[in-house]
mmCIF file of C-alpha atoms in Angstrom:
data_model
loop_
_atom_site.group_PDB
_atom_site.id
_atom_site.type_symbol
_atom_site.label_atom_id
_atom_site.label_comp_id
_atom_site.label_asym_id
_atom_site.label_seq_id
_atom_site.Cartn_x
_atom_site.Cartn_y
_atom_site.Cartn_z
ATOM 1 C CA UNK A 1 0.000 0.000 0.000
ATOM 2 C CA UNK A 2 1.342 3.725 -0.502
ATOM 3 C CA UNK A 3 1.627 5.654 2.333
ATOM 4 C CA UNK A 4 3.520 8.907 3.218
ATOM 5 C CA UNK A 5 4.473 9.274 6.981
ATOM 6 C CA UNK A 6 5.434 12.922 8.630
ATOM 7 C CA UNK A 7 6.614 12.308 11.527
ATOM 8 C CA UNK A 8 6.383 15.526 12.985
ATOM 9 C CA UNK A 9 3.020 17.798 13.300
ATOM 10 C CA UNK A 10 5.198 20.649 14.186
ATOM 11 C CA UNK A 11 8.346 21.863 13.917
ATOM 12 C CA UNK A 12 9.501 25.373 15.758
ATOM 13 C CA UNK A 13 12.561 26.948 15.489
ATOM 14 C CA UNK A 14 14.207 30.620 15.134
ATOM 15 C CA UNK A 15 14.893 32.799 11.759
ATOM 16 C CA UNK A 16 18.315 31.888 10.577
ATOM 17 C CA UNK A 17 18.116 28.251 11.899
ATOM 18 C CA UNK A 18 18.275 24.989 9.985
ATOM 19 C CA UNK A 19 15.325 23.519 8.862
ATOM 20 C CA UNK A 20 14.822 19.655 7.810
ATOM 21 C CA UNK A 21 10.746 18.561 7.497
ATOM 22 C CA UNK A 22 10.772 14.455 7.366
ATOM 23 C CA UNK A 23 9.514 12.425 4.950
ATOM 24 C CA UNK A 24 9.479 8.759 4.833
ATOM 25 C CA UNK A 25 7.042 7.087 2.337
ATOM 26 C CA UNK A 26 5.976 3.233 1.715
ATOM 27 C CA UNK A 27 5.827 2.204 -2.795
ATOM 28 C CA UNK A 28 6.440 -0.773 -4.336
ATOM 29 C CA UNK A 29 8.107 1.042 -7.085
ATOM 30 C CA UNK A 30 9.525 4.189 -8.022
ATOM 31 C CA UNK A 31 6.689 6.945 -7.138
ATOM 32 C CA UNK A 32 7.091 10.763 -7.914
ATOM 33 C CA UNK A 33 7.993 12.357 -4.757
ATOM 34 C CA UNK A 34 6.541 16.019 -4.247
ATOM 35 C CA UNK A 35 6.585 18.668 -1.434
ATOM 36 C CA UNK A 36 3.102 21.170 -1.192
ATOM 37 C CA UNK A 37 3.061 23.973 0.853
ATOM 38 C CA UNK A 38 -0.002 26.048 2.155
ATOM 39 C CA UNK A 39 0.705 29.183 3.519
ATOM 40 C CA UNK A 40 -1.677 30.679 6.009
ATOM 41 C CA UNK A 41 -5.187 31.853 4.053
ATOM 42 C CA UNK A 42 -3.768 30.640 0.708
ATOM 43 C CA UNK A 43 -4.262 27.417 -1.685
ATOM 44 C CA UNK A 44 -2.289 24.609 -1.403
ATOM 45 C CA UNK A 45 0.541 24.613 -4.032
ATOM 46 C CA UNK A 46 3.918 22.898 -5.736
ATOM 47 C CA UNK A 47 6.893 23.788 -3.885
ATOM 48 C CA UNK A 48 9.610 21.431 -5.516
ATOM 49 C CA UNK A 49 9.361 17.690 -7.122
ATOM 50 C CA UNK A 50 12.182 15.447 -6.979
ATOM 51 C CA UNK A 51 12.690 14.544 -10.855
ATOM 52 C CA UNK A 52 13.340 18.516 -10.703
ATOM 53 C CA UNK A 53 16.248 18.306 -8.740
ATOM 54 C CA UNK A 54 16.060 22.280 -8.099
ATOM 55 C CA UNK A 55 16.197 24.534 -4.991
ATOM 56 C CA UNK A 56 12.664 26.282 -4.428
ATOM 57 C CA UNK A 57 12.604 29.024 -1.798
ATOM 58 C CA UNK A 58 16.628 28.220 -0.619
ATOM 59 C CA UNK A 59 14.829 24.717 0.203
ATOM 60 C CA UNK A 60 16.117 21.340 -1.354
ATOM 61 C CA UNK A 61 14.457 17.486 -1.076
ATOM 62 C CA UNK A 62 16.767 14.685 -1.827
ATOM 63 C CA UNK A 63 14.949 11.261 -2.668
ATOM 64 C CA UNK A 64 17.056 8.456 -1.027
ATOM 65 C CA UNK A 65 15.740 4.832 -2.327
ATOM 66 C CA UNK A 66 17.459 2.958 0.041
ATOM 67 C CA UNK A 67 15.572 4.832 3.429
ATOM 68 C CA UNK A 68 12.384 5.669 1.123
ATOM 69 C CA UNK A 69 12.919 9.128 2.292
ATOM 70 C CA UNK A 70 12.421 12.411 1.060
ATOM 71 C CA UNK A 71 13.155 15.018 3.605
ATOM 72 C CA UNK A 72 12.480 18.910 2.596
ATOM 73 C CA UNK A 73 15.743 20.815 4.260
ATOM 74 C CA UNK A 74 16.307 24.724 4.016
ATOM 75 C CA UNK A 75 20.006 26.099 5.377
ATOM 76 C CA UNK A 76 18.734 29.506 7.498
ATOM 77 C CA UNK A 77 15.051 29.302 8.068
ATOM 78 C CA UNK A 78 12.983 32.959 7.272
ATOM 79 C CA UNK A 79 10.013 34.022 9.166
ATOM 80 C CA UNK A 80 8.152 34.170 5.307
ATOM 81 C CA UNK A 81 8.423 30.003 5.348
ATOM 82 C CA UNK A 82 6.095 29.668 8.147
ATOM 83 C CA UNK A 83 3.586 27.154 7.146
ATOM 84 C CA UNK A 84 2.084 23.948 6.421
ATOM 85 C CA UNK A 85 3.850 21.328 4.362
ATOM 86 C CA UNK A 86 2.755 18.611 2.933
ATOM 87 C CA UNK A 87 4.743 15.336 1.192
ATOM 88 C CA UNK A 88 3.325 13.256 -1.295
ATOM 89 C CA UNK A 89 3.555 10.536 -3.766
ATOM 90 C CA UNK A 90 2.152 9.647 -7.036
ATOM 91 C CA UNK A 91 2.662 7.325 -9.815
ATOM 92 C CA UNK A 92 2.453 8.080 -13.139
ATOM 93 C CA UNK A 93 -0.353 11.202 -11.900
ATOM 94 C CA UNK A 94 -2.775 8.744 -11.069
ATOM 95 C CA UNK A 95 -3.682 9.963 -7.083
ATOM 96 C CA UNK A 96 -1.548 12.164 -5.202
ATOM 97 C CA UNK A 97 -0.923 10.122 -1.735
ATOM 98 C CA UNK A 98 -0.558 12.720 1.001
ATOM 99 C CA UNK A 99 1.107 12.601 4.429
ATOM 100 C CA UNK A 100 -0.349 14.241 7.330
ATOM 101 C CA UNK A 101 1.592 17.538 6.767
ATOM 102 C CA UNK A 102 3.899 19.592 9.476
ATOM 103 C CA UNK A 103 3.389 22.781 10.708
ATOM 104 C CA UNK A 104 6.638 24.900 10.075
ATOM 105 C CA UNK A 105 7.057 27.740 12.951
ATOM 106 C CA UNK A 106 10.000 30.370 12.467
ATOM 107 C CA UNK A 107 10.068 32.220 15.296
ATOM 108 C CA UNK A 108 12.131 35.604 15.140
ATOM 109 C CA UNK B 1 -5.349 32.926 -14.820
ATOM 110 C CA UNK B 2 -7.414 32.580 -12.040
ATOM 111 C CA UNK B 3 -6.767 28.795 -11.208
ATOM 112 C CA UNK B 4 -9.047 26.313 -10.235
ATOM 113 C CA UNK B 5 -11.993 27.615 -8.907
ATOM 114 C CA UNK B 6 -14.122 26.275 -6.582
ATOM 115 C CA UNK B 7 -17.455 27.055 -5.142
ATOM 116 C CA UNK B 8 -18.560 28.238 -2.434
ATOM 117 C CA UNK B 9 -15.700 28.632 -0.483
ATOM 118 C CA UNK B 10 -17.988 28.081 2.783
ATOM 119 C CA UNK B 11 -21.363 25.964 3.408
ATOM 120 C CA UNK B 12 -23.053 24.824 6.744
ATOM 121 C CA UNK B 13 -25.799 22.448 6.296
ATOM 122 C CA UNK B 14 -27.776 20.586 8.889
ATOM 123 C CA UNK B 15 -27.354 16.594 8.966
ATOM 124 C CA UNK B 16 -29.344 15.091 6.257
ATOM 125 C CA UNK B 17 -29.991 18.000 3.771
ATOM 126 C CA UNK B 18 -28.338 17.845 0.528
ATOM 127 C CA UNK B 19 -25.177 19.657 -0.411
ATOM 128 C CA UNK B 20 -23.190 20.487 -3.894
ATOM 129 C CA UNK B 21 -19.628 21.455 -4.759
ATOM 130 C CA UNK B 22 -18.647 23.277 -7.954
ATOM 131 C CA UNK B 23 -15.214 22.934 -9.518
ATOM 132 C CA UNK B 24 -13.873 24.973 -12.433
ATOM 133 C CA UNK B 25 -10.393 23.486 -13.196
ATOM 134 C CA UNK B 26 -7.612 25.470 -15.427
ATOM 135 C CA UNK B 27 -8.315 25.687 -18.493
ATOM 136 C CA UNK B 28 -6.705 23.141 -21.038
ATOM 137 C CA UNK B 29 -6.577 20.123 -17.912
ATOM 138 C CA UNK B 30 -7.666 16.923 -18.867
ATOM 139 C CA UNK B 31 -7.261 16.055 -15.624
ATOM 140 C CA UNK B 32 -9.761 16.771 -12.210
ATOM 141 C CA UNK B 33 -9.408 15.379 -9.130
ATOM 142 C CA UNK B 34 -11.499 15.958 -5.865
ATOM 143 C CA UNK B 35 -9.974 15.008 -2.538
ATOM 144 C CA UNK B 36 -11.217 15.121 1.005
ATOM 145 C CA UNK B 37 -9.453 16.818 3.817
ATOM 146 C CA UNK B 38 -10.210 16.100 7.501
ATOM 147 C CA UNK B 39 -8.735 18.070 10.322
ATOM 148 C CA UNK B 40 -5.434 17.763 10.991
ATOM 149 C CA UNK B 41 -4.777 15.017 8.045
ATOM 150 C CA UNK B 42 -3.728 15.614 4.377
ATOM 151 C CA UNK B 43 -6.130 15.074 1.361
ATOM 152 C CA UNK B 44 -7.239 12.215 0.311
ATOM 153 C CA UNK B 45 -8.706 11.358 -3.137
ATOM 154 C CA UNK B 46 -12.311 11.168 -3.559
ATOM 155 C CA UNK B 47 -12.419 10.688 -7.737
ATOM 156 C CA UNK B 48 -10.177 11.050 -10.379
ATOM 157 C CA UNK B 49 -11.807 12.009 -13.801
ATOM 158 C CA UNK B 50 -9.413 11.533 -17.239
ATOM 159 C CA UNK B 51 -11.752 14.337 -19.285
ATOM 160 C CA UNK B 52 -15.480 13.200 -18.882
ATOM 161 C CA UNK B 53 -14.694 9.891 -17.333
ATOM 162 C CA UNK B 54 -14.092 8.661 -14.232
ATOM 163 C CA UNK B 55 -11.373 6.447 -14.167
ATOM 164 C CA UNK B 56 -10.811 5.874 -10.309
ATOM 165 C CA UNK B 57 -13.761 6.672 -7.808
ATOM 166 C CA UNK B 58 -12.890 3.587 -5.622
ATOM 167 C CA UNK B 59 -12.500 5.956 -2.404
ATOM 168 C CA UNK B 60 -16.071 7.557 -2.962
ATOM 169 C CA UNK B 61 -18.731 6.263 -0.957
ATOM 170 C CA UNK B 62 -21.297 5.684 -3.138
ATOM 171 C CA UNK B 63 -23.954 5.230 -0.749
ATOM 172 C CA UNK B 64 -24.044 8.961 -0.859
ATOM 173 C CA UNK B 65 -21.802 10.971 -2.808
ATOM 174 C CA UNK B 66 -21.996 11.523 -6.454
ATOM 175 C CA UNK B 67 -19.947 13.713 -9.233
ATOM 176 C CA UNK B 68 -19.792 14.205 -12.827
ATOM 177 C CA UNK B 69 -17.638 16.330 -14.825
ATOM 178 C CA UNK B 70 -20.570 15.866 -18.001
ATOM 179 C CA UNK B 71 -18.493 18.195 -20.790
ATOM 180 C CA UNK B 72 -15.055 17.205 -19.515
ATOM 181 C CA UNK B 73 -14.342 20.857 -17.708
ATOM 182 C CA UNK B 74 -16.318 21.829 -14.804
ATOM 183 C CA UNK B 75 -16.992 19.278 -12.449
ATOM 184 C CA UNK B 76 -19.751 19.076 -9.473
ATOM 185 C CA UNK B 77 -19.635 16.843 -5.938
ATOM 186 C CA UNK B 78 -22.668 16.260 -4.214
ATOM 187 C CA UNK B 79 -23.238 14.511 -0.864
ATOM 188 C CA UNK B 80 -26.777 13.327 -0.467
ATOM 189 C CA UNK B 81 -27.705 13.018 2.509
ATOM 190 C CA UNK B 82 -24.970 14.313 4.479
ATOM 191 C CA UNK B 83 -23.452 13.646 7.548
ATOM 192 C CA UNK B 84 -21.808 15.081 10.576
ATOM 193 C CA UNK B 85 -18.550 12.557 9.338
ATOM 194 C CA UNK B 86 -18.550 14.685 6.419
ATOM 195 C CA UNK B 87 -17.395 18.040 7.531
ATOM 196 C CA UNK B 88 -13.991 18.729 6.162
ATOM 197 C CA UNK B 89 -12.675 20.756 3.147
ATOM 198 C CA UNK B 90 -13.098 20.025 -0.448
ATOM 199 C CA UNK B 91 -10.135 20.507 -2.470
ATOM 200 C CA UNK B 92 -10.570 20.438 -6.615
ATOM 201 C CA UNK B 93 -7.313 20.167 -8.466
ATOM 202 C CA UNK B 94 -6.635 19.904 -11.913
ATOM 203 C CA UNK B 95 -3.625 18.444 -14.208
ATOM 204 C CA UNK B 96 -2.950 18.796 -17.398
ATOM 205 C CA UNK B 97 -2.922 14.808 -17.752
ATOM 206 C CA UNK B 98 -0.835 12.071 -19.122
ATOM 207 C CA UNK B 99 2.026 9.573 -17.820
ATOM 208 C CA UNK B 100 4.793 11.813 -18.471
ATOM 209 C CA UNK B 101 6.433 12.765 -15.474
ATOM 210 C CA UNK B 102 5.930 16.391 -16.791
ATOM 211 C CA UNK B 103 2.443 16.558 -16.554
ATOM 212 C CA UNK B 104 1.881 15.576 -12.756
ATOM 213 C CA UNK B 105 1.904 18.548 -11.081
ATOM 214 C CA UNK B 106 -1.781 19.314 -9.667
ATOM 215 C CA UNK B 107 -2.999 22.823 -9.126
ATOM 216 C CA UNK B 108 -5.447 23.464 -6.191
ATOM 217 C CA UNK B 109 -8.645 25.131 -5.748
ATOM 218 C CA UNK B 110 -9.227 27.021 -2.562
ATOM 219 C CA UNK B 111 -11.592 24.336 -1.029
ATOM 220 C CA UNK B 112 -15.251 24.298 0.282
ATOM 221 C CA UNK B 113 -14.714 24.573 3.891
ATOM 222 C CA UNK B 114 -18.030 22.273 4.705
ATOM 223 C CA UNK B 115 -19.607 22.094 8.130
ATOM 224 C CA UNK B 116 -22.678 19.912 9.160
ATOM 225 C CA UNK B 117 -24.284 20.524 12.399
#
């Protein structure tokens, strides 16, 4: 079954900190791996997708195979990235498999 | 562009009474999708429609929800009767389609915020 696990429901920490959001997910196969982000009063939208290999925002996701992870990691943390994040999984766009999401907190 | 629109943005209905959702996705996407969002958990899919046809609806419960997408673009959910389970948010999305790795990103509505009391 496909299933996308965040571990944490929040995570708090000051401006200029390091920020790593964990994400561990469960495919027999090689799934898409995407971060979403919904900022406060706003839609939920694309903030990076592995096959992209790109830095969105300063933040960066590496997809490792061998601990089915895919953890969304920023170097200094800005009071604008306060929000709620959400990893998921699809295969070839059929469903987008969500995890629970984790409230980012920068505190200045 | 405005996005994917969705409509209305709020509804509170009393347990029982009959409620519809109306999705306008971006224009061009093949591709609709409505998920379910509870509190505190990420969406989950409801129905996937590939144009007019829905080609995975195996999460909808039948016994009382319903959709159609009859022209391939805008899209309605309705819950009939509903219940207090069903309060949660309503999220359309749209893609533009296909198994190219390209073509997966999904674009998000605001949601229908639903309450029933």
């Amino acid at each position: 079954a496909q299933r996308v696990t965040q571990p944490e429901k929040l995570l708090s920490v000051f401006k200029g900190a390091p920020v790593e959001l964990k994400c561990n997910y469960s495919y027999s196969g090689s799934p898409e791996l995407f971060w979403y982000v919904q900022y406060s009063r706003q839609r939920l939208q694309l903030l990076l997708r592995h096959i992209s290999r790109e830095s969105i925002k300063g933040f960066t996701a590496d997809l490792n195979k061998g601990e089915t992870s895919f953890h969304l990691k920023k170097p200094f943390a800005q009071e604008e990235d306060s929000a709620m994040y959400y990893c998921a999984l699809t295969k070839y766009g059929n469903k987008l498999v969500f995890g629970a999401g984790t409230i980012l907190r920068v505190k200045s | 562009e405005a996005g994917v629109v969705q409509s209305p943005r709020y509804k509170i209905i009393e347990k029982k009474q009959p409620v519809a959702f109306w999705c306008n996705p971006i224009s061009g996407h093949n591709t609709l999708y409505w998920y379910r969002q509870n509190l505190g958990q990420g969406p989950e899919l409801l129905i996937r429609y590939e144009n007019e046809e829905a080609v995975d609806d195996s999460q909808l419960p039948k016994d009382r929800f319903s959709a159609e997408r009859l022209k391939g673009v805008d899209s309605t959910l309705k819950i009939q009767p509903a219940e207090l389970g069903d309060s949660a948010v309503y999220l359309c999305a749209s893609s533009s389609g296909g198994t190219g790795a390209g073509n997966t990103e999904a674009f998000f509505g605001q949601g229908t915020r639903l309450t029933v009391v």
